[in-house]
Amino acid sequence: LEITLWRRRCAASGRCGGNSALRRDGVHAMTAMHVAAQCGHIESIRVLAAAAPELLKIIDADGHTPLDLALAAGHIACVDEL
């Protein structure tokens, strides 16, 4: 469900399409996992990790993993999940 909602929002914005929404977003090369981690969306992290575990290791354009972003934002529950 979370992935479907992400794809719909992304398609509606006209910025991307299909599975690319899960992989990279804009100039920062952030994945859906990066965004979920940075924003503290633990359930999204769980859904994304189950669907595409490789997202956990992708580094964005600034050299950060989703874990780095969750830690920097102080989302301890997300850090534990990641």
Tab-separated table of N, CA and C in Angstrom:
chain	number	residue	atom	x	y	z
A	1	LEU	N	0.820	-1.193	0.000
A	1	LEU	CA	0.000	0.000	0.000
A	1	LEU	C	0.864	1.258	0.000
A	2	GLU	N	1.886	1.310	0.849
A	2	GLU	CA	2.745	2.482	0.917
A	2	GLU	C	3.439	2.733	-0.427
A	3	ILE	N	3.897	1.660	-1.068
A	3	ILE	CA	4.574	1.807	-2.352
A	3	ILE	C	3.614	2.345	-3.398
A	4	THR	N	2.392	1.837	-3.386
A	4	THR	CA	1.373	2.304	-4.325
A	4	THR	C	1.090	3.780	-4.119
A	5	LEU	N	0.947	4.209	-2.877
A	5	LEU	CA	0.709	5.623	-2.592
A	5	LEU	C	1.883	6.477	-3.041
A	6	TRP	N	3.103	6.006	-2.795
A	6	TRP	CA	4.293	6.741	-3.221
A	6	TRP	C	4.287	6.917	-4.738
A	7	ARG	N	3.997	5.826	-5.464
A	7	ARG	CA	3.983	5.897	-6.929
A	7	ARG	C	2.922	6.872	-7.421
A	8	ARG	N	1.741	6.858	-6.802
A	8	ARG	CA	0.672	7.768	-7.213
A	8	ARG	C	1.067	9.219	-6.994
A	9	ARG	N	1.638	9.518	-5.831
A	9	ARG	CA	2.068	10.897	-5.554
A	9	ARG	C	3.143	11.330	-6.537
A	10	CYS	N	4.056	10.445	-6.821
A	10	CYS	CA	5.144	10.763	-7.722
A	10	CYS	C	4.616	10.983	-9.136
A	11	ALA	N	3.752	10.101	-9.591
A	11	ALA	CA	3.183	10.242	-10.931
A	11	ALA	C	2.364	11.518	-11.044
A	12	ALA	N	1.634	11.851	-10.005
A	12	ALA	CA	0.812	13.064	-10.008
A	12	ALA	C	1.676	14.314	-10.080
A	13	SER	N	2.876	14.247	-9.517
A	13	SER	CA	3.752	15.413	-9.536
A	13	SER	C	4.414	15.591	-10.900
A	14	GLY	N	4.386	14.535	-11.722
A	14	GLY	CA	4.991	14.599	-13.042
A	14	GLY	C	6.508	14.493	-13.038
A	15	ARG	N	7.094	14.185	-11.895
A	15	ARG	CA	8.550	14.128	-11.782
A	15	ARG	C	9.137	12.785	-12.159
A	16	CYS	N	8.359	11.744	-12.114
A	16	CYS	CA	8.902	10.427	-12.398
A	16	CYS	C	7.761	9.479	-12.720
A	17	GLY	N	8.096	8.255	-13.008
A	17	GLY	CA	7.061	7.285	-13.312
A	17	GLY	C	7.516	5.878	-13.006
A	18	GLY	N	6.567	4.987	-12.827
A	18	GLY	CA	6.872	3.588	-12.598
A	18	GLY	C	7.710	3.345	-11.365
A	19	ASN	N	8.573	2.342	-11.448
A	19	ASN	CA	9.415	1.961	-10.313
A	19	ASN	C	10.522	2.959	-10.020
A	20	SER	N	10.740	3.913	-10.911
A	20	SER	CA	11.808	4.884	-10.649
A	20	SER	C	11.554	5.650	-9.361
A	21	ALA	N	10.303	5.737	-8.943
A	21	ALA	CA	9.980	6.426	-7.690
A	21	ALA	C	10.620	5.740	-6.500
A	22	LEU	N	10.843	4.453	-6.608
A	22	LEU	CA	11.482	3.730	-5.515
A	22	LEU	C	12.991	3.909	-5.532
A	23	ARG	N	13.542	4.211	-6.668
A	23	ARG	CA	14.986	4.205	-6.825
A	23	ARG	C	15.646	5.559	-6.586
A	24	ARG	N	15.250	6.587	-7.303
A	24	ARG	CA	15.930	7.887	-7.199
A	24	ARG	C	14.908	9.008	-7.332
A	25	ASP	N	15.172	10.111	-6.676
A	25	ASP	CA	14.260	11.247	-6.720
A	25	ASP	C	15.044	12.543	-6.876
A	26	GLY	N	14.981	13.144	-8.020
A	26	GLY	CA	15.540	14.470	-8.237
A	26	GLY	C	17.052	14.545	-8.162
A	27	VAL	N	17.542	15.754	-7.993
A	27	VAL	CA	18.981	16.011	-8.036
A	27	VAL	C	19.722	15.440	-6.833
A	28	HIS	N	19.023	15.136	-5.763
A	28	HIS	CA	19.680	14.598	-4.571
A	28	HIS	C	19.840	13.089	-4.624
A	29	ALA	N	19.287	12.462	-5.660
A	29	ALA	CA	19.373	11.012	-5.847
A	29	ALA	C	18.879	10.252	-4.627
A	30	MET	N	17.828	10.763	-4.006
A	30	MET	CA	17.251	10.094	-2.844
A	30	MET	C	16.215	9.066	-3.294
A	31	THR	N	16.217	7.940	-2.625
A	31	THR	CA	15.214	6.921	-2.880
A	31	THR	C	14.030	7.141	-1.938
A	32	ALA	N	12.991	6.373	-2.149
A	32	ALA	CA	11.850	6.416	-1.234
A	32	ALA	C	12.297	6.058	0.183
A	33	MET	N	13.281	5.169	0.293
A	33	MET	CA	13.799	4.785	1.611
A	33	MET	C	14.493	5.964	2.285
A	34	HIS	N	15.254	6.746	1.530
A	34	HIS	CA	15.898	7.933	2.092
A	34	HIS	C	14.849	8.893	2.659
A	35	VAL	N	13.815	9.132	1.885
A	35	VAL	CA	12.768	10.068	2.311
A	35	VAL	C	12.055	9.546	3.549
A	36	ALA	N	11.706	8.267	3.558
A	36	ALA	CA	11.029	7.669	4.710
A	36	ALA	C	11.909	7.768	5.961
A	37	ALA	N	13.187	7.491	5.817
A	37	ALA	CA	14.105	7.548	6.957
A	37	ALA	C	14.260	8.970	7.472
A	38	GLN	N	14.411	9.915	6.568
A	38	GLN	CA	14.595	11.306	6.951
A	38	GLN	C	13.360	11.872	7.643
A	39	CYS	N	12.186	11.389	7.251
A	39	CYS	CA	10.928	11.901	7.797
A	39	CYS	C	10.392	11.081	8.974
A	40	GLY	N	11.046	9.973	9.283
A	40	GLY	CA	10.633	9.167	10.425
A	40	GLY	C	9.437	8.269	10.178
A	41	HIS	N	9.230	7.857	8.937
A	41	HIS	CA	8.096	7.003	8.587
A	41	HIS	C	8.494	5.531	8.704
A	42	ILE	N	8.402	5.018	9.915
A	42	ILE	CA	8.893	3.665	10.179
A	42	ILE	C	8.111	2.591	9.415
A	43	GLU	N	6.811	2.754	9.289
A	43	GLU	CA	6.034	1.744	8.565
A	43	GLU	C	6.422	1.730	7.087
A	44	SER	N	6.686	2.884	6.515
A	44	SER	CA	7.153	2.942	5.129
A	44	SER	C	8.498	2.246	4.989
A	45	ILE	N	9.366	2.440	5.963
A	45	ILE	CA	10.672	1.779	5.946
A	45	ILE	C	10.484	0.262	5.931
A	46	ARG	N	9.586	-0.225	6.753
A	46	ARG	CA	9.333	-1.678	6.805
A	46	ARG	C	8.820	-2.206	5.472
A	47	VAL	N	7.874	-1.493	4.890
A	47	VAL	CA	7.285	-1.922	3.614
A	47	VAL	C	8.330	-1.887	2.512
A	48	LEU	N	9.077	-0.804	2.436
A	48	LEU	CA	10.103	-0.671	1.398
A	48	LEU	C	11.208	-1.710	1.557
A	49	ALA	N	11.630	-1.959	2.790
A	49	ALA	CA	12.688	-2.946	3.031
A	49	ALA	C	12.243	-4.339	2.628
A	50	ALA	N	10.975	-4.655	2.849
A	50	ALA	CA	10.456	-5.966	2.458
A	50	ALA	C	10.372	-6.087	0.935
A	51	ALA	N	10.004	-4.994	0.271
A	51	ALA	CA	9.821	-5.016	-1.176
A	51	ALA	C	11.136	-4.898	-1.941
A	52	ALA	N	12.068	-4.115	-1.401
A	52	ALA	CA	13.327	-3.849	-2.113
A	52	ALA	C	14.456	-3.601	-1.112
A	53	PRO	N	14.979	-4.658	-0.497
A	53	PRO	CA	15.998	-4.501	0.543
A	53	PRO	C	17.266	-3.794	0.078
A	54	GLU	N	17.526	-3.780	-1.219
A	54	GLU	CA	18.712	-3.092	-1.724
A	54	GLU	C	18.663	-1.580	-1.473
A	55	LEU	N	17.465	-1.054	-1.224
A	55	LEU	CA	17.322	0.374	-0.937
A	55	LEU	C	18.027	0.782	0.354
A	56	LEU	N	18.250	-0.161	1.242
A	56	LEU	CA	18.904	0.137	2.521
A	56	LEU	C	20.352	0.577	2.348
A	57	LYS	N	20.980	0.174	1.258
A	57	LYS	CA	22.413	0.420	1.081
A	57	LYS	C	22.733	1.520	0.072
A	58	ILE	N	21.721	2.063	-0.591
A	58	ILE	CA	21.974	3.071	-1.622
A	58	ILE	C	22.405	4.387	-0.984
A	59	ILE	N	23.407	4.992	-1.569
A	59	ILE	CA	23.952	6.267	-1.097
A	59	ILE	C	23.401	7.378	-1.985
A	60	ASP	N	22.921	8.457	-1.369
A	60	ASP	CA	22.389	9.577	-2.147
A	60	ASP	C	23.521	10.452	-2.680
A	61	ALA	N	23.172	11.521	-3.366
A	61	ALA	CA	24.171	12.395	-3.988
A	61	ALA	C	25.078	13.076	-2.969
A	62	ASP	N	24.624	13.166	-1.729
A	62	ASP	CA	25.429	13.782	-0.675
A	62	ASP	C	26.232	12.760	0.116
A	63	GLY	N	26.176	11.488	-0.305
A	63	GLY	CA	26.951	10.439	0.354
A	63	GLY	C	26.278	9.814	1.563
A	64	HIS	N	24.956	9.977	1.698
A	64	HIS	CA	24.236	9.468	2.863
A	64	HIS	C	23.395	8.243	2.529
A	65	THR	N	23.398	7.313	3.449
A	65	THR	CA	22.479	6.179	3.375
A	65	THR	C	21.194	6.567	4.112
A	66	PRO	N	20.132	5.785	3.957
A	66	PRO	CA	18.933	6.053	4.743
A	66	PRO	C	19.209	6.054	6.249
A	67	LEU	N	20.084	5.181	6.697
A	67	LEU	CA	20.444	5.133	8.118
A	67	LEU	C	21.066	6.458	8.562
A	68	ASP	N	21.952	7.003	7.762
A	68	ASP	CA	22.577	8.295	8.091
A	68	ASP	C	21.519	9.379	8.285
A	69	LEU	N	20.534	9.410	7.386
A	69	LEU	CA	19.506	10.453	7.444
A	69	LEU	C	18.597	10.286	8.653
A	70	ALA	N	18.239	9.048	8.967
A	70	ALA	CA	17.403	8.797	10.142
A	70	ALA	C	18.150	9.195	11.416
A	71	LEU	N	19.414	8.871	11.488
A	71	LEU	CA	20.231	9.216	12.650
A	71	LEU	C	20.358	10.730	12.800
A	72	ALA	N	20.629	11.414	11.706
A	72	ALA	CA	20.782	12.868	11.742
A	72	ALA	C	19.489	13.562	12.161
A	73	ALA	N	18.353	12.966	11.792
A	73	ALA	CA	17.054	13.558	12.127
A	73	ALA	C	16.574	13.157	13.517
A	74	GLY	N	17.295	12.248	14.171
A	74	GLY	CA	16.924	11.827	15.521
A	74	GLY	C	15.775	10.839	15.585
A	75	HIS	N	15.538	10.121	14.488
A	75	HIS	CA	14.459	9.131	14.457
A	75	HIS	C	15.000	7.773	14.919
A	76	ILE	N	15.098	7.611	16.232
A	76	ILE	CA	15.742	6.441	16.823
A	76	ILE	C	15.038	5.135	16.446
A	77	ALA	N	13.722	5.133	16.424
A	77	ALA	CA	12.995	3.918	16.050
A	77	ALA	C	13.334	3.516	14.610
A	78	CYS	N	13.491	4.497	13.744
A	78	CYS	CA	13.877	4.219	12.349
A	78	CYS	C	15.311	3.704	12.284
A	79	VAL	N	16.183	4.290	13.082
A	79	VAL	CA	17.574	3.832	13.148
A	79	VAL	C	17.595	2.364	13.565
A	80	ASP	N	16.830	2.013	14.564
A	80	ASP	CA	16.782	0.625	15.025
A	80	ASP	C	16.262	-0.300	13.910
A	81	GLU	N	15.272	0.149	13.168
A	81	GLU	CA	14.695	-0.655	12.094
A	81	GLU	C	15.676	-0.818	10.930
A	82	LEU	N	16.403	0.238	10.635
A	82	LEU	CA	17.363	0.196	9.524
A	82	LEU	C	18.584	-0.630	9.888
